[in-house]
XYZ file of C-alpha atoms in Angstrom:
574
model
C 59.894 -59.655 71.373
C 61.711 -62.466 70.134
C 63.230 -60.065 67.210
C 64.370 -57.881 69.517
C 66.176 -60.641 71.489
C 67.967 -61.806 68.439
C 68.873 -58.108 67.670
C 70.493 -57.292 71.139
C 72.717 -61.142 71.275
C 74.369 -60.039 67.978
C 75.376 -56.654 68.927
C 76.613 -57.749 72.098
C 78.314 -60.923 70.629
C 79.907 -58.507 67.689
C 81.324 -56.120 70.808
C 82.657 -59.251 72.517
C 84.452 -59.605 69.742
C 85.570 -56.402 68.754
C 87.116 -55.444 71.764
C 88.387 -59.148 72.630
C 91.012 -58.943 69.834
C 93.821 -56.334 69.947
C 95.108 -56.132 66.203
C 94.394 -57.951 62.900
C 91.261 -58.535 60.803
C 88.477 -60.734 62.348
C 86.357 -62.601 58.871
C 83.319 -64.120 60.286
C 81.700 -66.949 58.404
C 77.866 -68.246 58.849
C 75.020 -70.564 56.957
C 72.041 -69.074 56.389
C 69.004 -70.494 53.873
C 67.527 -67.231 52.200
C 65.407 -69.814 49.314
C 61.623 -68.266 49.034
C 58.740 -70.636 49.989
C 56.883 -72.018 46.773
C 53.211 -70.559 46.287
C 50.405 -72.311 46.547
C 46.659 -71.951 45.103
C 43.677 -72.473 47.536
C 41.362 -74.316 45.529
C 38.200 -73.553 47.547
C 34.915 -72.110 45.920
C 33.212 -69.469 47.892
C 29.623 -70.270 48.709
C 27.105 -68.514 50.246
C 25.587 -69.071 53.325
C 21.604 -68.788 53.254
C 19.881 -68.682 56.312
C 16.368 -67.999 56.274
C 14.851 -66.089 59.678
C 11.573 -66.682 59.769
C 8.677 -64.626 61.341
C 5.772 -65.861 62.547
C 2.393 -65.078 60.806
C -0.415 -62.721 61.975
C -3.612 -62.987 60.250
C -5.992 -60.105 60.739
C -9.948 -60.977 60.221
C -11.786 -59.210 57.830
C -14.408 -56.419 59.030
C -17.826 -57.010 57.100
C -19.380 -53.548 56.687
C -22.339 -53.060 54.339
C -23.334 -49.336 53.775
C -26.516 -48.668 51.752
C -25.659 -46.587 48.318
C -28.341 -44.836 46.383
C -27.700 -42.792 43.340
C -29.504 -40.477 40.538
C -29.305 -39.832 37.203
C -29.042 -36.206 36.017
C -30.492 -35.196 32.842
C -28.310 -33.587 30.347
C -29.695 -31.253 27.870
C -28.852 -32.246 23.996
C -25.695 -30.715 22.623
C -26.187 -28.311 19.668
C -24.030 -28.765 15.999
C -23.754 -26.037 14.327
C -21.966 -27.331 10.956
C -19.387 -24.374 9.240
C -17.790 -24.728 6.185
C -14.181 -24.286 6.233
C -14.396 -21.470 3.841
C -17.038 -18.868 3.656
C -19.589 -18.869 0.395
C -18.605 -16.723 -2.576
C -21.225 -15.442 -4.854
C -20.361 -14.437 -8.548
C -22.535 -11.150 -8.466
C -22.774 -7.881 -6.520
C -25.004 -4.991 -7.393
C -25.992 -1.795 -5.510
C -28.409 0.219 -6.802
C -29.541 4.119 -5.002
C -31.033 7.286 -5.467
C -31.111 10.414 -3.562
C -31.432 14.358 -3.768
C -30.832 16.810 -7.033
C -32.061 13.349 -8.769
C -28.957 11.694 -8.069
C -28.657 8.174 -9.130
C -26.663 5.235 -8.923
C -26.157 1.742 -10.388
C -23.254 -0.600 -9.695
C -22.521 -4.578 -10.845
C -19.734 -6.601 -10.602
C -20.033 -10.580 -11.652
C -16.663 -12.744 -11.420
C -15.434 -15.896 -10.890
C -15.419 -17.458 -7.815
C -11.991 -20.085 -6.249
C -10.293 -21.087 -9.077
C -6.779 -22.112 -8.460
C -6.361 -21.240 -12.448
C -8.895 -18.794 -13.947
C -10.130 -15.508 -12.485
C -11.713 -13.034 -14.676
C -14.668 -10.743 -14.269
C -17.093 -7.554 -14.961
C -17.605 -3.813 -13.391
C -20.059 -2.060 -14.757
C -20.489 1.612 -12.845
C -23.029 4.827 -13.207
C -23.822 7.693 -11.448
C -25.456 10.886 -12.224
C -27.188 14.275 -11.260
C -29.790 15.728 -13.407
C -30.487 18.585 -10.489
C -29.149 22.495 -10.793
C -27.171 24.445 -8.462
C -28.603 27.863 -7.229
C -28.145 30.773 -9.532
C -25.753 29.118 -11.659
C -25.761 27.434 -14.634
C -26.887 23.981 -15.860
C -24.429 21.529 -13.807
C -25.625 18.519 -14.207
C -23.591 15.568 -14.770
C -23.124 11.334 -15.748
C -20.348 8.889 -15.605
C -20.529 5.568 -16.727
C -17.810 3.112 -16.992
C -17.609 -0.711 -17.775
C -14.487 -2.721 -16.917
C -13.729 -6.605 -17.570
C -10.504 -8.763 -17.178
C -9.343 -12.139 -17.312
C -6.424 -13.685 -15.635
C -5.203 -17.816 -16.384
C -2.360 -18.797 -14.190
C -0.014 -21.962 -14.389
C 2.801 -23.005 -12.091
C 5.540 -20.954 -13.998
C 3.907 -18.670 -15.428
C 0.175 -16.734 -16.102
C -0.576 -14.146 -18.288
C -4.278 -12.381 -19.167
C -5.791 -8.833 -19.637
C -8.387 -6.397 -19.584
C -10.387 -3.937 -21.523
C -12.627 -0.749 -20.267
C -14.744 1.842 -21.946
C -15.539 5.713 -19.907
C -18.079 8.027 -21.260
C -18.497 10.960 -18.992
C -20.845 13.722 -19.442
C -20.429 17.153 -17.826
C -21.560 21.093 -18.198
C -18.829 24.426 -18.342
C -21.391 25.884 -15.343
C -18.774 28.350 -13.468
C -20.737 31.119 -14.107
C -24.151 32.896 -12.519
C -27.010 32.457 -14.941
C -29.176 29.713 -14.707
C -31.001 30.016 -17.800
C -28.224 29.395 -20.365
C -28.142 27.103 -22.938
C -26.364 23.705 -21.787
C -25.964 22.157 -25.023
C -23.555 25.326 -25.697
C -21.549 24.477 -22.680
C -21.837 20.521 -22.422
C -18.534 18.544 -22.386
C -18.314 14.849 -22.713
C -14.857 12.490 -22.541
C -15.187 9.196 -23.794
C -12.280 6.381 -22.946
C -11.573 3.147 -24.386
C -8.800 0.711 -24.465
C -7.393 -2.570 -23.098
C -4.042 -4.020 -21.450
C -2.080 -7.985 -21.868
C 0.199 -8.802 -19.798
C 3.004 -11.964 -19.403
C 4.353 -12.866 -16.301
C 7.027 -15.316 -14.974
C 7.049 -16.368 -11.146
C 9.782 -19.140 -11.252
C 10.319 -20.221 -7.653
C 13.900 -21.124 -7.865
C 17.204 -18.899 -6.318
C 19.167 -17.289 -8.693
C 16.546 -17.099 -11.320
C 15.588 -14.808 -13.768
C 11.392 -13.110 -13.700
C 10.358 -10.784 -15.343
C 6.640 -9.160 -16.538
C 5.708 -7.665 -20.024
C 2.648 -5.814 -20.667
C 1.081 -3.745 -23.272
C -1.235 -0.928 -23.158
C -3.657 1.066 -25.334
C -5.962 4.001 -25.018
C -8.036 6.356 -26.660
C -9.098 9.545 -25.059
C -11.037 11.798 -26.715
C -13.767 14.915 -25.855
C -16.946 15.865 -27.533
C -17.193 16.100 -31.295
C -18.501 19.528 -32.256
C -22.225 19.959 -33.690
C -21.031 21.209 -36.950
C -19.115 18.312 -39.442
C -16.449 21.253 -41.079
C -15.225 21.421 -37.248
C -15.456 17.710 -36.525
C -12.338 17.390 -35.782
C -11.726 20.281 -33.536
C -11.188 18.798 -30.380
C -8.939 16.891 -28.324
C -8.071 13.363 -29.516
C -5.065 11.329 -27.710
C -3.881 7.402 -28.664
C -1.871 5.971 -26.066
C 0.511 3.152 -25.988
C 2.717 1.694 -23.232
C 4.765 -0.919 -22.948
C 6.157 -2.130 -19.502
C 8.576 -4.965 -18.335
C 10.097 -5.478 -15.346
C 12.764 -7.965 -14.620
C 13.665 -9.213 -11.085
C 16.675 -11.154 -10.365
C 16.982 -12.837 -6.362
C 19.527 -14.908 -4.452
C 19.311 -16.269 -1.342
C 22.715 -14.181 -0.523
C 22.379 -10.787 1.571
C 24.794 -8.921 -0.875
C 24.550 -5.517 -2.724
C 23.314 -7.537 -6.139
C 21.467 -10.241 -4.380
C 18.215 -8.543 -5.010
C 18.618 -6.584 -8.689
C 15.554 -5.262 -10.441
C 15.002 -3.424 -13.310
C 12.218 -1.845 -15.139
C 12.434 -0.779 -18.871
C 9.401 0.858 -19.732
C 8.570 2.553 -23.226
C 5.729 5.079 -23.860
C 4.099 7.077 -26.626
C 1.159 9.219 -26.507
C 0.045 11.172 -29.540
C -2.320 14.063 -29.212
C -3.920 15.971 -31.840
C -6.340 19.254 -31.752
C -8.228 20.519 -34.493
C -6.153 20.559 -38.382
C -2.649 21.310 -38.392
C -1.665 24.587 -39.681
C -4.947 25.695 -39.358
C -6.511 27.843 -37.268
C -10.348 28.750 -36.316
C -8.868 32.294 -34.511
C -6.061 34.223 -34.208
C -5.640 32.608 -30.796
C -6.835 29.042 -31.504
C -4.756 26.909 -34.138
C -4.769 23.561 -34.529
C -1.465 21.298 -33.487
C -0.251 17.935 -32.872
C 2.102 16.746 -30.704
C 3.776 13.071 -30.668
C 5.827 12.258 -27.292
C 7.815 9.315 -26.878
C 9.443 8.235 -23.309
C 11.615 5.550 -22.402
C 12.825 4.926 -18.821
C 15.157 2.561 -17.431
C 15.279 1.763 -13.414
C 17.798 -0.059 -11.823
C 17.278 -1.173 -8.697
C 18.977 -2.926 -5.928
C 18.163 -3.712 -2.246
C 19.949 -5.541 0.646
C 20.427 -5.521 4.675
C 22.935 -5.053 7.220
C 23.144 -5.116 11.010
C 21.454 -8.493 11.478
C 18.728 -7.305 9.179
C 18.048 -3.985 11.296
C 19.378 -2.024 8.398
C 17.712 -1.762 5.076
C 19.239 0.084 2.228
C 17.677 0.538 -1.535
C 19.966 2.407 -4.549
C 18.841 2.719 -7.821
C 18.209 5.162 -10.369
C 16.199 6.302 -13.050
C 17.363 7.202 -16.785
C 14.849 8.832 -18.814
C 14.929 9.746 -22.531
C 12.293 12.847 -23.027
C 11.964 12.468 -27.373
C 9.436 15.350 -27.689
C 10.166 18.518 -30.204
C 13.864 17.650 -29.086
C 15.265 14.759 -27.040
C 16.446 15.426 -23.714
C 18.231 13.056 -21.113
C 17.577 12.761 -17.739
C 19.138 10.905 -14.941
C 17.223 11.130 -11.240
C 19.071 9.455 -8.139
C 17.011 6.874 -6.262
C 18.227 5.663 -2.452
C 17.112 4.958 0.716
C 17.751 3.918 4.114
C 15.561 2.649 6.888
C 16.520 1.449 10.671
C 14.400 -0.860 12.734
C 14.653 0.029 16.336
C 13.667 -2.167 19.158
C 11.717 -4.669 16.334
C 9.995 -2.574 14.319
C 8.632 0.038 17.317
C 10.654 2.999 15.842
C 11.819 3.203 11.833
C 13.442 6.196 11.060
C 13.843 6.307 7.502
C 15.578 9.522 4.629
C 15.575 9.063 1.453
C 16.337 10.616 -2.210
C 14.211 10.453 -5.562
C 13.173 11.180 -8.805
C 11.767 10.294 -12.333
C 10.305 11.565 -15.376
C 6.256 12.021 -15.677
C 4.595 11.618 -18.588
C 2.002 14.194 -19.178
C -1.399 13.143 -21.172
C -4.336 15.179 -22.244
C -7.012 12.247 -19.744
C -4.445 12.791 -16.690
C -5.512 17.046 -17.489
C -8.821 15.728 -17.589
C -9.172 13.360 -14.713
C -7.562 15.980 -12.506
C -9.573 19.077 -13.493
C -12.496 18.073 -16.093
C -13.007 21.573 -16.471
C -9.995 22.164 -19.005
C -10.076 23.226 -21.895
C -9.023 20.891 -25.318
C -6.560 22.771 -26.890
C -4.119 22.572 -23.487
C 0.061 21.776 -24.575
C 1.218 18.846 -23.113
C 4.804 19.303 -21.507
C 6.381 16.393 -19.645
C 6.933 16.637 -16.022
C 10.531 16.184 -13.761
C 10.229 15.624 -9.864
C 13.058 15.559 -7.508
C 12.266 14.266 -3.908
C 14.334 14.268 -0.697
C 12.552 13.340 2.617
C 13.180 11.944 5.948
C 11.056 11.221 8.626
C 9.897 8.408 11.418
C 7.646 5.803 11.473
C 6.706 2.954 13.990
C 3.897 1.734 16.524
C 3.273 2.877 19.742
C 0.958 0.094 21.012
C -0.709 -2.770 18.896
C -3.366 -1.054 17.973
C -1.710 2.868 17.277
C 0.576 3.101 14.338
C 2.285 6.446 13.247
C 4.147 8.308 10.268
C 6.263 11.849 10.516
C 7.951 13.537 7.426
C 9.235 16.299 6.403
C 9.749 16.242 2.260
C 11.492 18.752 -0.128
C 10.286 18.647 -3.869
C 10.779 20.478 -6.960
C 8.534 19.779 -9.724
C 9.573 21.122 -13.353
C 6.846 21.378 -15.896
C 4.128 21.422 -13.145
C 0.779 21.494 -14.453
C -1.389 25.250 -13.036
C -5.082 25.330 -13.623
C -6.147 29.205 -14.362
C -9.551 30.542 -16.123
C -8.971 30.600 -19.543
C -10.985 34.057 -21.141
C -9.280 33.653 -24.218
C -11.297 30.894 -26.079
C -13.916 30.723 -23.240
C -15.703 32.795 -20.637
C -13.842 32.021 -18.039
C -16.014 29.086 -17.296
C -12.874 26.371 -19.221
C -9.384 26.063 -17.224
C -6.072 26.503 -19.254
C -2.501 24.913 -18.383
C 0.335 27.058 -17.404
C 2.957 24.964 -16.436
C 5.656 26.053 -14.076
C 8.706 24.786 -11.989
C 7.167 24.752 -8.282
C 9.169 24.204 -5.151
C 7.587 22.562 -2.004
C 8.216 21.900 1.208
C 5.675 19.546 2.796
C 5.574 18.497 6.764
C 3.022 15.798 7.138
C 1.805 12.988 9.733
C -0.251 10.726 10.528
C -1.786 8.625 13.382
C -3.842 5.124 13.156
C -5.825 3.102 15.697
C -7.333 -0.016 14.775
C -9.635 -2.000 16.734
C -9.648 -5.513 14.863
C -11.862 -5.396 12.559
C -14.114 -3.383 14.867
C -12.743 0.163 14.921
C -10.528 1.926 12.535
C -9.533 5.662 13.118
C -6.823 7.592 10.184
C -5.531 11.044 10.734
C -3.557 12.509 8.218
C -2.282 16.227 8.350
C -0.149 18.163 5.651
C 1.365 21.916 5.884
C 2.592 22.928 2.140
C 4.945 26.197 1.458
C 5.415 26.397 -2.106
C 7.548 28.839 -4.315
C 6.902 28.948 -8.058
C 9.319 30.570 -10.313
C 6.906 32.086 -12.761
C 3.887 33.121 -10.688
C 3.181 34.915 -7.305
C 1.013 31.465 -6.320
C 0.903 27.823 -6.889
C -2.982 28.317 -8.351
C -5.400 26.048 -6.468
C -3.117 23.793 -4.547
C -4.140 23.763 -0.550
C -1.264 25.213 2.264
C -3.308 23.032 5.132
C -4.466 19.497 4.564
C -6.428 17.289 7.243
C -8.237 14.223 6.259
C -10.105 12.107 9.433
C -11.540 8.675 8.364
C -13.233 6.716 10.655
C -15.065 3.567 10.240
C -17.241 2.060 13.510
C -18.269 -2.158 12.847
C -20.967 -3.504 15.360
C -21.206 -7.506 15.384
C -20.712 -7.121 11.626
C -24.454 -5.939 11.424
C -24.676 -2.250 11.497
C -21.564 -0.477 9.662
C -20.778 3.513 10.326
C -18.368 5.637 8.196
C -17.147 9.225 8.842
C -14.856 11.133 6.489
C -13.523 14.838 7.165
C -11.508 16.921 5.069
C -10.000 20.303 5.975
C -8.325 22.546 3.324
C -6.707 26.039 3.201
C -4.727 28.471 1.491
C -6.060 27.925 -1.786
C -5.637 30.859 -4.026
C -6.803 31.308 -8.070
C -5.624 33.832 -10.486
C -8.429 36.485 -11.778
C -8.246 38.765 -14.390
C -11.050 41.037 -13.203
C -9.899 43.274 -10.580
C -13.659 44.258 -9.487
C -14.012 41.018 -8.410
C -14.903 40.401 -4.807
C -12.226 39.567 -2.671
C -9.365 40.129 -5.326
C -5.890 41.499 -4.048
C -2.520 42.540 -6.352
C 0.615 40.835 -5.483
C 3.681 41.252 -8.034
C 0.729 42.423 -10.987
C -1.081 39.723 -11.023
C -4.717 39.800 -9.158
C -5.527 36.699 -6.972
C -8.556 35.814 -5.160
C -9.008 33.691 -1.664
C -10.808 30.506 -2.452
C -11.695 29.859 1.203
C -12.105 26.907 3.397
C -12.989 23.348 2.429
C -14.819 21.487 5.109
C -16.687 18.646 3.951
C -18.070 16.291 6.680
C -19.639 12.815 5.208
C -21.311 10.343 7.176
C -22.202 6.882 5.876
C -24.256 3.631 7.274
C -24.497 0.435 5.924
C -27.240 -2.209 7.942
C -26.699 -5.884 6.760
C -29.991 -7.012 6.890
C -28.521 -10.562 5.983
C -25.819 -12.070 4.701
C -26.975 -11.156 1.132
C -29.002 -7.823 1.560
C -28.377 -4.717 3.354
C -29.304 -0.689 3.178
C -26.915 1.614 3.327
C -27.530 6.063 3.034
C -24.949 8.250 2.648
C -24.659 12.010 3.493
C -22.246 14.179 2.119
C -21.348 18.110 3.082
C -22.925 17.658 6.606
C -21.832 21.299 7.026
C -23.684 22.428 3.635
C -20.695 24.395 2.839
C -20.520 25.862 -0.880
C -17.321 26.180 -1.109
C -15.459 26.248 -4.372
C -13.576 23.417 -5.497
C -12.350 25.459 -8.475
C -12.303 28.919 -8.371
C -16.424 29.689 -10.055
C -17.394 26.166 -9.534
C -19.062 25.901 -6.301
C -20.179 22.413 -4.766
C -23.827 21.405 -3.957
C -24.479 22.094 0.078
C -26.001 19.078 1.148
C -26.709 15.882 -0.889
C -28.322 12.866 0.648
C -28.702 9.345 -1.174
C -30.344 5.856 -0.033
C -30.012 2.375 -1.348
C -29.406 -0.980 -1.293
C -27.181 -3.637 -2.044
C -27.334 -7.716 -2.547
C -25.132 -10.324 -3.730
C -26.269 -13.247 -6.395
């Protein structure tokens, strides 16, 4: 208010003024003090103020209450330890011994180490025999024996060992009808010997050099005739391999991050009868040295976050038989992983150079003859297919495959230097086309189920027929495990569209196709049914019976099977 006041007294004093003076400049003149007041500190402390409210006290009395308890003890039952070792027992010995129809016998052993984190080495010794005879035929029976042992020392860088083995198998020519012949006259018998050393590296390092060398010899050789002018009048065969491989790995995802290569060089030398000799017109004595070297490269690598796997190699092969040849066969493939691992579709390209040997002849068909050529074999391969898991326990597997084999081994009855009862080579360039899959359940350790299926066209160049080779395959396994006590095993195997060359056009069942007479060799259907009873941990029983159906069908064409053989047995570990 009093501001105000003071305002309004000057105005009106300044208009006194103003309008009391008629001309001329009016200078007014005051005192004023306009000085600023000094500042001053307060030099008080705060303090705080503590006032305590108090409340007045209420004391409760305690209640006294006594309730009578009672309690009882339970019994508990004692616990039960049953003490496990952390690993199971190993025994060093194995043996199974049986017997069964047609006098069929067999005897197996095998006696090894047990944990060693440095030596490992052990025995297999294995025989089995028939001394029975097939219906209306002649003498077929048969014995195999084979003995196996190996050793094995391995170090932190490094291990190295080897093996040896020994085969003598005895077997009769009895694909024809007449039970009463001789069967020294048509009695066969391949005997095998040999061993195999090996060195191998296993640095653990990135960007280090492995590799593996090993060496291998064997002598295969068939029976020695009666007479000592023709002693040498069969088929002998010295074998020699050697085989590296060298591996080079980085922890890098490039195309040379994971290089390997395999250098492997082979000679097999095979001899029949003298050379330049000759018993007939149609049997002369020959020998034949073949020498193969092969070099592999080899690369794989990812792509795609790993979803992508790609492999490219090749294989150059040098062929030094009656002339030298060169080969080179393309190797690649490519796999994709879809939706982690479900679905894998997968195509791929390869090829290589086989090396044909007179106990390969043998071990496929021991019906052949001794005085077989030996004729190296080339294989190209293209396939594609699909592979993946349709639940945890159901795996699967479709191709589709294209081959072409050059120099492919054909079985046909030889009635030059036999009766028709010894199989000769005639060796061919065969074309195939090949759909195939397969479906598998497994059940832990409980249940395991395999189906595999094949459907074969083939096209030879040189004959109306691929002799003996099935168009239809089906194999079913199946293997049943109850509480690890009782053990069933089922096997089925389905083949058609097997045809053999015959020379005899009276022959039942024998049909013409581009002048050459064929016959049907039927159906193969050979159910097999197997149990095993673990009486204890050591012991158990098995029996086995094969050709459920009792089918005598023809394995070769005048070689029938037995219809139904049965053997029983047992088995322990020591």
């Amino acid at each position: 208010m009093n501001k105000h006041i003071i305002i309004f007294l000057s105005i009106f004093s300044t208009l006194s003024l103003a309008f009391g003076q008629n001309e001329g400049d009016v200078n007014i003149v005051t005192d004023s003090d306009r000085s600023i007041a000094p500042a001053y500190r307060i030099y008080l402390r705060p303090k705080m103020i503590d006032t305590a409210i108090t409340s007045s006290v209420i004391e409760y009395p305690l209640l006294v209450l006594k309730e009578e308890t009672s309690f009882e003890v339970e019994g508990i039952e004692p616990a039960n330890i049953r003490h496990r070792a952390q690993l199971s027992q190993l025994y060093n010995g194995y043996a199974k011994l049986g017997a069964g129809s047609l006098l069929r016998g067999l005897g197996e052993v095998y006696y090894n180490s047990t944990r060693s984190r440095r030596f490992n080495w052990g025995v297999h010794a294995l025989h089995h025999s028939e001394w029975g005879e097939l219906s209306d035929y002649a003498p077929s029976m048969y014995d195999n024996t084979q003995v196996k042992a190996f050793g094995k020392i391995e170090e932190s860088r490094f291990s190295y060992g080897g093996g040896a083995h020994y085969r003598n198998q005895g077997l009769h020519y009895y694909g024809f009808q007449n039970p009463e012949a001789d069967r020294d006259s048509i009695k066969q018998r391949y005997q095998s010997f040999g061993f195999n050393a090996f060195y191998d590296s296993h640095k653990k390092d990135s960007a280090t050099l492995n590799y593996r060398i090993g060496l291998e010899y064997d002598n295969f050789s068939d029976r020695k005739p009666e007479a000592d002018s023709l002693s040498d009048w069969r088929g002998m065969e010295n074998y020699v391999g050697l085989k590296t491989s060298w591996q080079y790995n980085t922890s890098s995802n490039v195309l040379l991050s994971n290089l390997r290569a395999d250098l492997d060089v082979s000679w097999n030398g095979f001899s029949y009868g003298v050379t330049g000799d000759s018993l007939s017109p149609y049997d002369a004595g020959f020998t034949s040295n073949n020498t193969v070297i092969q070099l592999r490269p080899l690369t794989s690598f990812y792509g795609l976050n790993e979803k992508v796997q790609f492999k490219i190699g090749g294989e150059f092969a040098l062929d030094i038989h009656d002339e030298t040849n060169a080969s080179l066969y393309p190797i690649a493939e490519a796999r994709y992983s879809l939706f982690d691992d479900m679905f894998i579709p997968y195509a791929g390209i390869e090829g290589g150079l086989k090396q044909q040997r007179f106990a390969l002849l043998a071990e496929e068909n021991e019906f052949i003859g001794s005085n077989n050529p030996l004729l190296n074999e080339s294989v190209y391969k293209f396939h594609f297919g699909i592979k993946g898991t349709l639940t945890s326990r159901i795996s699967f597997n479709a191709n589709v495959s294209f081959e072409n084999w050059r120099n492919h081994a054909l079985f046909i009855n030889d009635t030059i230097h036999s009766s028709g009862n010894q199989f000769r080579v005639a060796y061919d360039t065969v074309s195939v086309t090949t759909i195939s899959g397969s479906i598998s359940y497994q059940q832990s350790e409980k249940l395991k189920i395999d189906v595999i299926g094949k459907f074969n066209t083939y096209a030879a160049n040189n004959n109306p027929y691929a002799w003996n080779l099935p168009q239809l395959e089906l194999i079913t396994r199946g293997k049943y495990n109850i509480a690890d006590k009782l053990i069933a095993n089922l096997d089925f195997s389905l083949e058609t569209g097997r045809k053999a060359q015959v020379f005899d056009p009276t022959i039942e069942g024998a049909e013409l196709e581009d002048g050459v007479y064929y016959r049907d060799l039927g159906v193969i259907a050979d159910v097999n049914l197997g149990a095993e009873f673990r009486y204890t941990k050591r012991l158990s029983i098995f029996a086995n019976f094969n050709n459920i159906a009792a089918q005598n069908y023809q394995r070769w064409n005048g070689y029938p099977v037995n219809a139904f053989q049965f053997m029983a047995g047992l088995t322990f570990r020591f």
